[in-house]
Amino acid sequence: MSLDNKTTTKKDDTVNSEVKVEAKTATDNKFKRNDSSQPNRNNRDNKERGSRKSFERKPKPVSEFTEKVIWIRKINKVTTGGRRLRFSATVAIGNGKGVVGLGISKANEVPDAIKKAIEAAHKNLTTITITANNNSIVHEVTGKYCGSQILLKPAKEGIGIKAGGAARDILELAGIHNIYSKAFRSKNKINLARATIDGLAAVKPAAYFAKNNDKKTTIAKRTNG
């Protein structure tokens, strides 16, 4: 091998080694840049997280009404594709201070039906007059709805609620503690509950009878005089 060939091979080896060294230094610098930019990126992420508002769940407002499920039943709707199973819920609500309501709703699941029935009951509230002394009604009254009928009579302190079924639930939610009752004809829960509300809504306050008594006494005095 000649001297010229040896010199050219040495030059080529030196060039290749220099190229390898330059490539190695470039990759090292690249990794260094990535490492140096990583803490800045973390700091920026932390700042963004700190700037975001922390989400806090607001507590649900406590309702003054208490709910009672009176009846839950299955409903089958027959269609061309077959039978569709649904649920119907009847719920009564009351605040124990003379306000009571009844709601009926349907849904594919029982919890959804109860939730919708509570919303319907809030839209159908009835105010009832209750005596302040013994938490009873002022006078005897009869409630009717469809095939159900119920008789309600005032009672003394300590008697308690003499009723059962849906009528008892309505009376307890209304805040009545002493009363007599007697149900006639149909004992359907929904009809009986509506009949009880109808009877309680017909109760008149004691001031109404006081005014009528005053009118009667004045008329009697004029006729006698």
JSON list of N, CA and C in Angstrom, two decimals, residues 23-89:
[
{"chain": "A", "resi": 23, "resn": "ALA", "atom": "N", "xyz": [-22.09, 14.82, 16.69]},
{"chain": "A", "resi": 23, "resn": "ALA", "atom": "CA", "xyz": [-23.43, 14.28, 16.86]},
{"chain": "A", "resi": 23, "resn": "ALA", "atom": "C", "xyz": [-23.72, 13.98, 18.33]},
{"chain": "A", "resi": 24, "resn": "LYS", "atom": "N", "xyz": [-22.70, 13.46, 19.04]},
{"chain": "A", "resi": 24, "resn": "LYS", "atom": "CA", "xyz": [-22.89, 13.16, 20.46]},
{"chain": "A", "resi": 24, "resn": "LYS", "atom": "C", "xyz": [-23.13, 14.42, 21.26]},
{"chain": "A", "resi": 25, "resn": "THR", "atom": "N", "xyz": [-22.34, 15.47, 20.98]},
{"chain": "A", "resi": 25, "resn": "THR", "atom": "CA", "xyz": [-22.52, 16.73, 21.70]},
{"chain": "A", "resi": 25, "resn": "THR", "atom": "C", "xyz": [-23.88, 17.34, 21.41]},
{"chain": "A", "resi": 26, "resn": "ALA", "atom": "N", "xyz": [-24.39, 17.20, 20.16]},
{"chain": "A", "resi": 26, "resn": "ALA", "atom": "CA", "xyz": [-25.70, 17.75, 19.81]},
{"chain": "A", "resi": 26, "resn": "ALA", "atom": "C", "xyz": [-26.81, 17.04, 20.58]},
{"chain": "A", "resi": 27, "resn": "THR", "atom": "N", "xyz": [-26.72, 15.72, 20.67]},
{"chain": "A", "resi": 27, "resn": "THR", "atom": "CA", "xyz": [-27.74, 14.98, 21.42]},
{"chain": "A", "resi": 27, "resn": "THR", "atom": "C", "xyz": [-27.70, 15.32, 22.90]},
{"chain": "A", "resi": 28, "resn": "ASP", "atom": "N", "xyz": [-26.45, 15.49, 23.45]},
{"chain": "A", "resi": 28, "resn": "ASP", "atom": "CA", "xyz": [-26.33, 15.86, 24.87]},
{"chain": "A", "resi": 28, "resn": "ASP", "atom": "C", "xyz": [-26.96, 17.22, 25.13]},
{"chain": "A", "resi": 29, "resn": "ASN", "atom": "N", "xyz": [-26.69, 18.16, 24.19]},
{"chain": "A", "resi": 29, "resn": "ASN", "atom": "CA", "xyz": [-27.29, 19.49, 24.36]},
{"chain": "A", "resi": 29, "resn": "ASN", "atom": "C", "xyz": [-28.81, 19.43, 24.28]},
{"chain": "A", "resi": 30, "resn": "LYS", "atom": "N", "xyz": [-29.31, 18.56, 23.40]},
{"chain": "A", "resi": 30, "resn": "LYS", "atom": "CA", "xyz": [-30.76, 18.42, 23.25]},
{"chain": "A", "resi": 30, "resn": "LYS", "atom": "C", "xyz": [-31.40, 17.91, 24.53]},
{"chain": "A", "resi": 31, "resn": "PHE", "atom": "N", "xyz": [-30.78, 16.88, 25.16]},
{"chain": "A", "resi": 31, "resn": "PHE", "atom": "CA", "xyz": [-31.31, 16.36, 26.41]},
{"chain": "A", "resi": 31, "resn": "PHE", "atom": "C", "xyz": [-31.22, 17.40, 27.52]},
{"chain": "A", "resi": 32, "resn": "LYS", "atom": "N", "xyz": [-30.16, 18.18, 27.51]},
{"chain": "A", "resi": 32, "resn": "LYS", "atom": "CA", "xyz": [-30.01, 19.22, 28.52]},
{"chain": "A", "resi": 32, "resn": "LYS", "atom": "C", "xyz": [-31.11, 20.27, 28.39]},
{"chain": "A", "resi": 33, "resn": "ARG", "atom": "N", "xyz": [-31.43, 20.63, 27.15]},
{"chain": "A", "resi": 33, "resn": "ARG", "atom": "CA", "xyz": [-32.50, 21.61, 26.92]},
{"chain": "A", "resi": 33, "resn": "ARG", "atom": "C", "xyz": [-33.84, 21.07, 27.43]},
{"chain": "A", "resi": 34, "resn": "ASN", "atom": "N", "xyz": [-34.10, 19.80, 27.13]},
{"chain": "A", "resi": 34, "resn": "ASN", "atom": "CA", "xyz": [-35.35, 19.20, 27.60]},
{"chain": "A", "resi": 34, "resn": "ASN", "atom": "C", "xyz": [-35.43, 19.18, 29.12]},
{"chain": "A", "resi": 35, "resn": "ASP", "atom": "N", "xyz": [-34.30, 18.84, 29.76]},
{"chain": "A", "resi": 35, "resn": "ASP", "atom": "CA", "xyz": [-34.28, 18.80, 31.22]},
{"chain": "A", "resi": 35, "resn": "ASP", "atom": "C", "xyz": [-34.47, 20.18, 31.82]},
{"chain": "A", "resi": 36, "resn": "SER", "atom": "N", "xyz": [-33.89, 21.18, 31.17]},
{"chain": "A", "resi": 36, "resn": "SER", "atom": "CA", "xyz": [-34.01, 22.54, 31.70]},
{"chain": "A", "resi": 36, "resn": "SER", "atom": "C", "xyz": [-35.42, 23.09, 31.51]},
{"chain": "A", "resi": 37, "resn": "SER", "atom": "N", "xyz": [-36.11, 22.68, 30.43]},
{"chain": "A", "resi": 37, "resn": "SER", "atom": "CA", "xyz": [-37.46, 23.19, 30.18]},
{"chain": "A", "resi": 37, "resn": "SER", "atom": "C", "xyz": [-38.52, 22.47, 31.02]},
{"chain": "A", "resi": 38, "resn": "GLN", "atom": "N", "xyz": [-38.19, 21.28, 31.57]},
{"chain": "A", "resi": 38, "resn": "GLN", "atom": "CA", "xyz": [-39.16, 20.52, 32.33]},
{"chain": "A", "resi": 38, "resn": "GLN", "atom": "C", "xyz": [-39.61, 21.24, 33.60]},
{"chain": "A", "resi": 39, "resn": "PRO", "atom": "N", "xyz": [-38.73, 21.81, 34.43]},
{"chain": "A", "resi": 39, "resn": "PRO", "atom": "CA", "xyz": [-39.21, 22.52, 35.63]},
{"chain": "A", "resi": 39, "resn": "PRO", "atom": "C", "xyz": [-40.06, 23.73, 35.31]},
{"chain": "A", "resi": 40, "resn": "ASN", "atom": "N", "xyz": [-39.72, 24.43, 34.21]},
{"chain": "A", "resi": 40, "resn": "ASN", "atom": "CA", "xyz": [-40.54, 25.57, 33.82]},
{"chain": "A", "resi": 40, "resn": "ASN", "atom": "C", "xyz": [-41.96, 25.13, 33.48]},
{"chain": "A", "resi": 41, "resn": "ARG", "atom": "N", "xyz": [-42.06, 24.00, 32.78]},
{"chain": "A", "resi": 41, "resn": "ARG", "atom": "CA", "xyz": [-43.38, 23.48, 32.43]},
{"chain": "A", "resi": 41, "resn": "ARG", "atom": "C", "xyz": [-44.16, 23.08, 33.67]},
{"chain": "A", "resi": 42, "resn": "ASN", "atom": "N", "xyz": [-43.49, 22.47, 34.64]},
{"chain": "A", "resi": 42, "resn": "ASN", "atom": "CA", "xyz": [-44.15, 22.08, 35.88]},
{"chain": "A", "resi": 42, "resn": "ASN", "atom": "C", "xyz": [-44.64, 23.31, 36.65]},
{"chain": "A", "resi": 43, "resn": "ASN", "atom": "N", "xyz": [-43.80, 24.35, 36.66]},
{"chain": "A", "resi": 43, "resn": "ASN", "atom": "CA", "xyz": [-44.19, 25.59, 37.35]},
{"chain": "A", "resi": 43, "resn": "ASN", "atom": "C", "xyz": [-45.43, 26.20, 36.69]},
{"chain": "A", "resi": 44, "resn": "ARG", "atom": "N", "xyz": [-45.45, 26.15, 35.36]},
{"chain": "A", "resi": 44, "resn": "ARG", "atom": "CA", "xyz": [-46.59, 26.72, 34.65]},
{"chain": "A", "resi": 44, "resn": "ARG", "atom": "C", "xyz": [-47.86, 25.93, 34.95]},
{"chain": "A", "resi": 45, "resn": "ASP", "atom": "N", "xyz": [-47.76, 24.58, 35.02]},
{"chain": "A", "resi": 45, "resn": "ASP", "atom": "CA", "xyz": [-48.92, 23.75, 35.34]},
{"chain": "A", "resi": 45, "resn": "ASP", "atom": "C", "xyz": [-49.43, 24.05, 36.75]},
{"chain": "A", "resi": 46, "resn": "ASN", "atom": "N", "xyz": [-48.47, 24.24, 37.68]},
{"chain": "A", "resi": 46, "resn": "ASN", "atom": "CA", "xyz": [-48.87, 24.54, 39.06]},
{"chain": "A", "resi": 46, "resn": "ASN", "atom": "C", "xyz": [-49.58, 25.88, 39.15]},
{"chain": "A", "resi": 47, "resn": "LYS", "atom": "N", "xyz": [-49.10, 26.86, 38.38]},
{"chain": "A", "resi": 47, "resn": "LYS", "atom": "CA", "xyz": [-49.76, 28.17, 38.38]},
{"chain": "A", "resi": 47, "resn": "LYS", "atom": "C", "xyz": [-51.18, 28.08, 37.85]},
{"chain": "A", "resi": 48, "resn": "GLU", "atom": "N", "xyz": [-51.34, 27.29, 36.75]},
{"chain": "A", "resi": 48, "resn": "GLU", "atom": "CA", "xyz": [-52.67, 27.13, 36.18]},
{"chain": "A", "resi": 48, "resn": "GLU", "atom": "C", "xyz": [-53.62, 26.44, 37.17]},
{"chain": "A", "resi": 49, "resn": "ARG", "atom": "N", "xyz": [-53.11, 25.45, 37.87]},
{"chain": "A", "resi": 49, "resn": "ARG", "atom": "CA", "xyz": [-53.96, 24.77, 38.85]},
{"chain": "A", "resi": 49, "resn": "ARG", "atom": "C", "xyz": [-54.34, 25.69, 39.99]},
{"chain": "A", "resi": 50, "resn": "GLY", "atom": "N", "xyz": [-53.39, 26.52, 40.41]},
{"chain": "A", "resi": 50, "resn": "GLY", "atom": "CA", "xyz": [-53.69, 27.46, 41.48]},
{"chain": "A", "resi": 50, "resn": "GLY", "atom": "C", "xyz": [-54.68, 28.53, 41.08]},
{"chain": "A", "resi": 51, "resn": "SER", "atom": "N", "xyz": [-54.65, 28.92, 39.80]},
{"chain": "A", "resi": 51, "resn": "SER", "atom": "CA", "xyz": [-55.56, 29.96, 39.33]},
{"chain": "A", "resi": 51, "resn": "SER", "atom": "C", "xyz": [-56.98, 29.45, 39.19]},
{"chain": "A", "resi": 52, "resn": "ARG", "atom": "N", "xyz": [-57.15, 28.13, 38.99]},
{"chain": "A", "resi": 52, "resn": "ARG", "atom": "CA", "xyz": [-58.50, 27.58, 38.87]},
{"chain": "A", "resi": 52, "resn": "ARG", "atom": "C", "xyz": [-59.24, 27.66, 40.20]},
{"chain": "A", "resi": 53, "resn": "LYS", "atom": "N", "xyz": [-60.54, 27.91, 40.12]},
{"chain": "A", "resi": 53, "resn": "LYS", "atom": "CA", "xyz": [-61.36, 28.00, 41.32]},
{"chain": "A", "resi": 53, "resn": "LYS", "atom": "C", "xyz": [-61.69, 26.59, 41.82]},
{"chain": "A", "resi": 54, "resn": "SER", "atom": "N", "xyz": [-61.52, 26.39, 43.09]},
{"chain": "A", "resi": 54, "resn": "SER", "atom": "CA", "xyz": [-61.83, 25.09, 43.67]},
{"chain": "A", "resi": 54, "resn": "SER", "atom": "C", "xyz": [-63.34, 24.89, 43.70]},
{"chain": "A", "resi": 55, "resn": "PHE", "atom": "N", "xyz": [-63.79, 23.75, 43.18]},
{"chain": "A", "resi": 55, "resn": "PHE", "atom": "CA", "xyz": [-65.23, 23.45, 43.09]},
{"chain": "A", "resi": 55, "resn": "PHE", "atom": "C", "xyz": [-65.70, 22.88, 44.41]},
{"chain": "A", "resi": 56, "resn": "GLU", "atom": "N", "xyz": [-66.69, 23.53, 45.00]},
{"chain": "A", "resi": 56, "resn": "GLU", "atom": "CA", "xyz": [-67.27, 23.06, 46.26]},
{"chain": "A", "resi": 56, "resn": "GLU", "atom": "C", "xyz": [-68.76, 22.84, 46.06]},
{"chain": "A", "resi": 57, "resn": "ARG", "atom": "N", "xyz": [-69.22, 21.69, 46.49]},
{"chain": "A", "resi": 57, "resn": "ARG", "atom": "CA", "xyz": [-70.64, 21.38, 46.37]},
{"chain": "A", "resi": 57, "resn": "ARG", "atom": "C", "xyz": [-71.43, 22.14, 47.42]},
{"chain": "A", "resi": 58, "resn": "LYS", "atom": "N", "xyz": [-72.47, 22.79, 46.97]},
{"chain": "A", "resi": 58, "resn": "LYS", "atom": "CA", "xyz": [-73.32, 23.52, 47.90]},
{"chain": "A", "resi": 58, "resn": "LYS", "atom": "C", "xyz": [-74.25, 22.54, 48.61]},
{"chain": "A", "resi": 59, "resn": "PRO", "atom": "N", "xyz": [-74.42, 22.67, 49.90]},
{"chain": "A", "resi": 59, "resn": "PRO", "atom": "CA", "xyz": [-75.34, 21.76, 50.61]},
{"chain": "A", "resi": 59, "resn": "PRO", "atom": "C", "xyz": [-76.77, 21.98, 50.17]},
{"chain": "A", "resi": 60, "resn": "LYS", "atom": "N", "xyz": [-77.52, 20.89, 50.06]},
{"chain": "A", "resi": 60, "resn": "LYS", "atom": "CA", "xyz": [-78.92, 20.99, 49.65]},
{"chain": "A", "resi": 60, "resn": "LYS", "atom": "C", "xyz": [-79.75, 21.68, 50.73]},
{"chain": "A", "resi": 61, "resn": "PRO", "atom": "N", "xyz": [-80.63, 22.57, 50.31]},
{"chain": "A", "resi": 61, "resn": "PRO", "atom": "CA", "xyz": [-81.48, 23.25, 51.32]},
{"chain": "A", "resi": 61, "resn": "PRO", "atom": "C", "xyz": [-82.41, 22.27, 52.01]},
{"chain": "A", "resi": 62, "resn": "VAL", "atom": "N", "xyz": [-82.48, 22.38, 53.32]},
{"chain": "A", "resi": 62, "resn": "VAL", "atom": "CA", "xyz": [-83.32, 21.47, 54.10]},
{"chain": "A", "resi": 62, "resn": "VAL", "atom": "C", "xyz": [-84.77, 21.90, 53.96]},
{"chain": "A", "resi": 63, "resn": "SER", "atom": "N", "xyz": [-85.61, 20.98, 53.49]},
{"chain": "A", "resi": 63, "resn": "SER", "atom": "CA", "xyz": [-87.02, 21.30, 53.28]},
{"chain": "A", "resi": 63, "resn": "SER", "atom": "C", "xyz": [-87.80, 21.12, 54.57]},
{"chain": "A", "resi": 64, "resn": "GLU", "atom": "N", "xyz": [-88.79, 21.98, 54.77]},
{"chain": "A", "resi": 64, "resn": "GLU", "atom": "CA", "xyz": [-89.64, 21.86, 55.96]},
{"chain": "A", "resi": 64, "resn": "GLU", "atom": "C", "xyz": [-90.68, 20.77, 55.81]},
{"chain": "A", "resi": 65, "resn": "PHE", "atom": "N", "xyz": [-90.85, 20.24, 54.60]},
{"chain": "A", "resi": 65, "resn": "PHE", "atom": "CA", "xyz": [-91.85, 19.22, 54.34]},
{"chain": "A", "resi": 65, "resn": "PHE", "atom": "C", "xyz": [-91.25, 17.83, 54.53]},
{"chain": "A", "resi": 66, "resn": "THR", "atom": "N", "xyz": [-92.06, 16.94, 55.09]},
{"chain": "A", "resi": 66, "resn": "THR", "atom": "CA", "xyz": [-91.69, 15.53, 55.20]},
{"chain": "A", "resi": 66, "resn": "THR", "atom": "C", "xyz": [-92.53, 14.73, 54.21]},
{"chain": "A", "resi": 67, "resn": "GLU", "atom": "N", "xyz": [-91.91, 13.70, 53.63]},
{"chain": "A", "resi": 67, "resn": "GLU", "atom": "CA", "xyz": [-92.58, 12.90, 52.61]},
{"chain": "A", "resi": 67, "resn": "GLU", "atom": "C", "xyz": [-92.93, 11.51, 53.14]},
{"chain": "A", "resi": 68, "resn": "LYS", "atom": "N", "xyz": [-94.03, 10.99, 52.62]},
{"chain": "A", "resi": 68, "resn": "LYS", "atom": "CA", "xyz": [-94.45, 9.62, 52.94]},
{"chain": "A", "resi": 68, "resn": "LYS", "atom": "C", "xyz": [-94.98, 8.98, 51.66]},
{"chain": "A", "resi": 69, "resn": "VAL", "atom": "N", "xyz": [-94.45, 7.82, 51.35]},
{"chain": "A", "resi": 69, "resn": "VAL", "atom": "CA", "xyz": [-94.92, 7.07, 50.17]},
{"chain": "A", "resi": 69, "resn": "VAL", "atom": "C", "xyz": [-96.17, 6.31, 50.56]},
{"chain": "A", "resi": 70, "resn": "ILE", "atom": "N", "xyz": [-97.26, 6.62, 49.90]},
{"chain": "A", "resi": 70, "resn": "ILE", "atom": "CA", "xyz": [-98.54, 5.98, 50.23]},
{"chain": "A", "resi": 70, "resn": "ILE", "atom": "C", "xyz": [-98.72, 4.69, 49.45]},
{"chain": "A", "resi": 71, "resn": "TRP", "atom": "N", "xyz": [-98.33, 4.71, 48.16]},
{"chain": "A", "resi": 71, "resn": "TRP", "atom": "CA", "xyz": [-98.59, 3.53, 47.33]},
{"chain": "A", "resi": 71, "resn": "TRP", "atom": "C", "xyz": [-97.62, 3.51, 46.17]},
{"chain": "A", "resi": 72, "resn": "ILE", "atom": "N", "xyz": [-97.09, 2.32, 45.86]},
{"chain": "A", "resi": 72, "resn": "ILE", "atom": "CA", "xyz": [-96.27, 2.09, 44.66]},
{"chain": "A", "resi": 72, "resn": "ILE", "atom": "C", "xyz": [-96.83, 0.86, 43.97]},
{"chain": "A", "resi": 73, "resn": "ARG", "atom": "N", "xyz": [-97.09, 0.97, 42.69]},
{"chain": "A", "resi": 73, "resn": "ARG", "atom": "CA", "xyz": [-97.67, -0.16, 41.95]},
{"chain": "A", "resi": 73, "resn": "ARG", "atom": "C", "xyz": [-97.05, -0.25, 40.56]},
{"chain": "A", "resi": 74, "resn": "LYS", "atom": "N", "xyz": [-97.13, -1.45, 39.98]},
{"chain": "A", "resi": 74, "resn": "LYS", "atom": "CA", "xyz": [-96.62, -1.69, 38.64]},
{"chain": "A", "resi": 74, "resn": "LYS", "atom": "C", "xyz": [-97.69, -1.36, 37.60]},
{"chain": "A", "resi": 75, "resn": "ILE", "atom": "N", "xyz": [-97.23, -0.87, 36.45]},
{"chain": "A", "resi": 75, "resn": "ILE", "atom": "CA", "xyz": [-98.13, -0.54, 35.35]},
{"chain": "A", "resi": 75, "resn": "ILE", "atom": "C", "xyz": [-97.59, -1.19, 34.09]},
{"chain": "A", "resi": 76, "resn": "ASN", "atom": "N", "xyz": [-98.43, -1.90, 33.38]},
{"chain": "A", "resi": 76, "resn": "ASN", "atom": "CA", "xyz": [-98.06, -2.51, 32.12]},
{"chain": "A", "resi": 76, "resn": "ASN", "atom": "C", "xyz": [-98.76, -1.81, 30.97]},
{"chain": "A", "resi": 77, "resn": "LYS", "atom": "N", "xyz": [-97.97, -1.25, 30.08]},
{"chain": "A", "resi": 77, "resn": "LYS", "atom": "CA", "xyz": [-98.53, -0.61, 28.89]},
{"chain": "A", "resi": 77, "resn": "LYS", "atom": "C", "xyz": [-98.32, -1.53, 27.70]},
{"chain": "A", "resi": 78, "resn": "VAL", "atom": "N", "xyz": [-99.41, -1.98, 27.09]},
{"chain": "A", "resi": 78, "resn": "VAL", "atom": "CA", "xyz": [-99.35, -2.94, 25.98]},
{"chain": "A", "resi": 78, "resn": "VAL", "atom": "C", "xyz": [-99.19, -2.16, 24.67]},
{"chain": "A", "resi": 79, "resn": "THR", "atom": "N", "xyz": [-98.11, -2.45, 23.94]},
{"chain": "A", "resi": 79, "resn": "THR", "atom": "CA", "xyz": [-97.85, -1.82, 22.65]},
{"chain": "A", "resi": 79, "resn": "THR", "atom": "C", "xyz": [-97.68, -2.91, 21.60]},
{"chain": "A", "resi": 80, "resn": "THR", "atom": "N", "xyz": [-97.43, -2.49, 20.35]},
{"chain": "A", "resi": 80, "resn": "THR", "atom": "CA", "xyz": [-97.22, -3.47, 19.28]},
{"chain": "A", "resi": 80, "resn": "THR", "atom": "C", "xyz": [-95.94, -4.27, 19.50]},
{"chain": "A", "resi": 81, "resn": "GLY", "atom": "N", "xyz": [-94.96, -3.66, 20.16]},
{"chain": "A", "resi": 81, "resn": "GLY", "atom": "CA", "xyz": [-93.70, -4.36, 20.43]},
{"chain": "A", "resi": 81, "resn": "GLY", "atom": "C", "xyz": [-93.75, -5.25, 21.64]},
{"chain": "A", "resi": 82, "resn": "GLY", "atom": "N", "xyz": [-94.80, -5.15, 22.44]},
{"chain": "A", "resi": 82, "resn": "GLY", "atom": "CA", "xyz": [-94.92, -5.97, 23.64]},
{"chain": "A", "resi": 82, "resn": "GLY", "atom": "C", "xyz": [-95.38, -5.13, 24.82]},
{"chain": "A", "resi": 83, "resn": "ARG", "atom": "N", "xyz": [-95.16, -5.65, 26.00]},
{"chain": "A", "resi": 83, "resn": "ARG", "atom": "CA", "xyz": [-95.56, -4.95, 27.22]},
{"chain": "A", "resi": 83, "resn": "ARG", "atom": "C", "xyz": [-94.40, -4.12, 27.76]},
{"chain": "A", "resi": 84, "resn": "ARG", "atom": "N", "xyz": [-94.72, -2.89, 28.14]},
{"chain": "A", "resi": 84, "resn": "ARG", "atom": "CA", "xyz": [-93.73, -1.99, 28.75]},
{"chain": "A", "resi": 84, "resn": "ARG", "atom": "C", "xyz": [-94.04, -1.83, 30.23]},
{"chain": "A", "resi": 85, "resn": "LEU", "atom": "N", "xyz": [-93.08, -2.23, 31.09]},
{"chain": "A", "resi": 85, "resn": "LEU", "atom": "CA", "xyz": [-93.27, -2.18, 32.54]},
{"chain": "A", "resi": 85, "resn": "LEU", "atom": "C", "xyz": [-92.87, -0.80, 33.05]},
{"chain": "A", "resi": 86, "resn": "ARG", "atom": "N", "xyz": [-93.76, -0.17, 33.79]},
{"chain": "A", "resi": 86, "resn": "ARG", "atom": "CA", "xyz": [-93.49, 1.12, 34.43]},
{"chain": "A", "resi": 86, "resn": "ARG", "atom": "C", "xyz": [-93.99, 1.06, 35.87]},
{"chain": "A", "resi": 87, "resn": "PHE", "atom": "N", "xyz": [-93.69, 2.12, 36.64]},
{"chain": "A", "resi": 87, "resn": "PHE", "atom": "CA", "xyz": [-94.08, 2.19, 38.04]},
{"chain": "A", "resi": 87, "resn": "PHE", "atom": "C", "xyz": [-94.81, 3.50, 38.32]},
{"chain": "A", "resi": 88, "resn": "SER", "atom": "N", "xyz": [-95.84, 3.41, 39.15]},
{"chain": "A", "resi": 88, "resn": "SER", "atom": "CA", "xyz": [-96.59, 4.59, 39.57]},
{"chain": "A", "resi": 88, "resn": "SER", "atom": "C", "xyz": [-96.43, 4.76, 41.08]},
{"chain": "A", "resi": 89, "resn": "ALA", "atom": "N", "xyz": [-96.13, 5.99, 41.49]},
{"chain": "A", "resi": 89, "resn": "ALA", "atom": "CA", "xyz": [-95.90, 6.28, 42.91]},
{"chain": "A", "resi": 89, "resn": "ALA", "atom": "C", "xyz": [-96.84, 7.38, 43.37]}
]
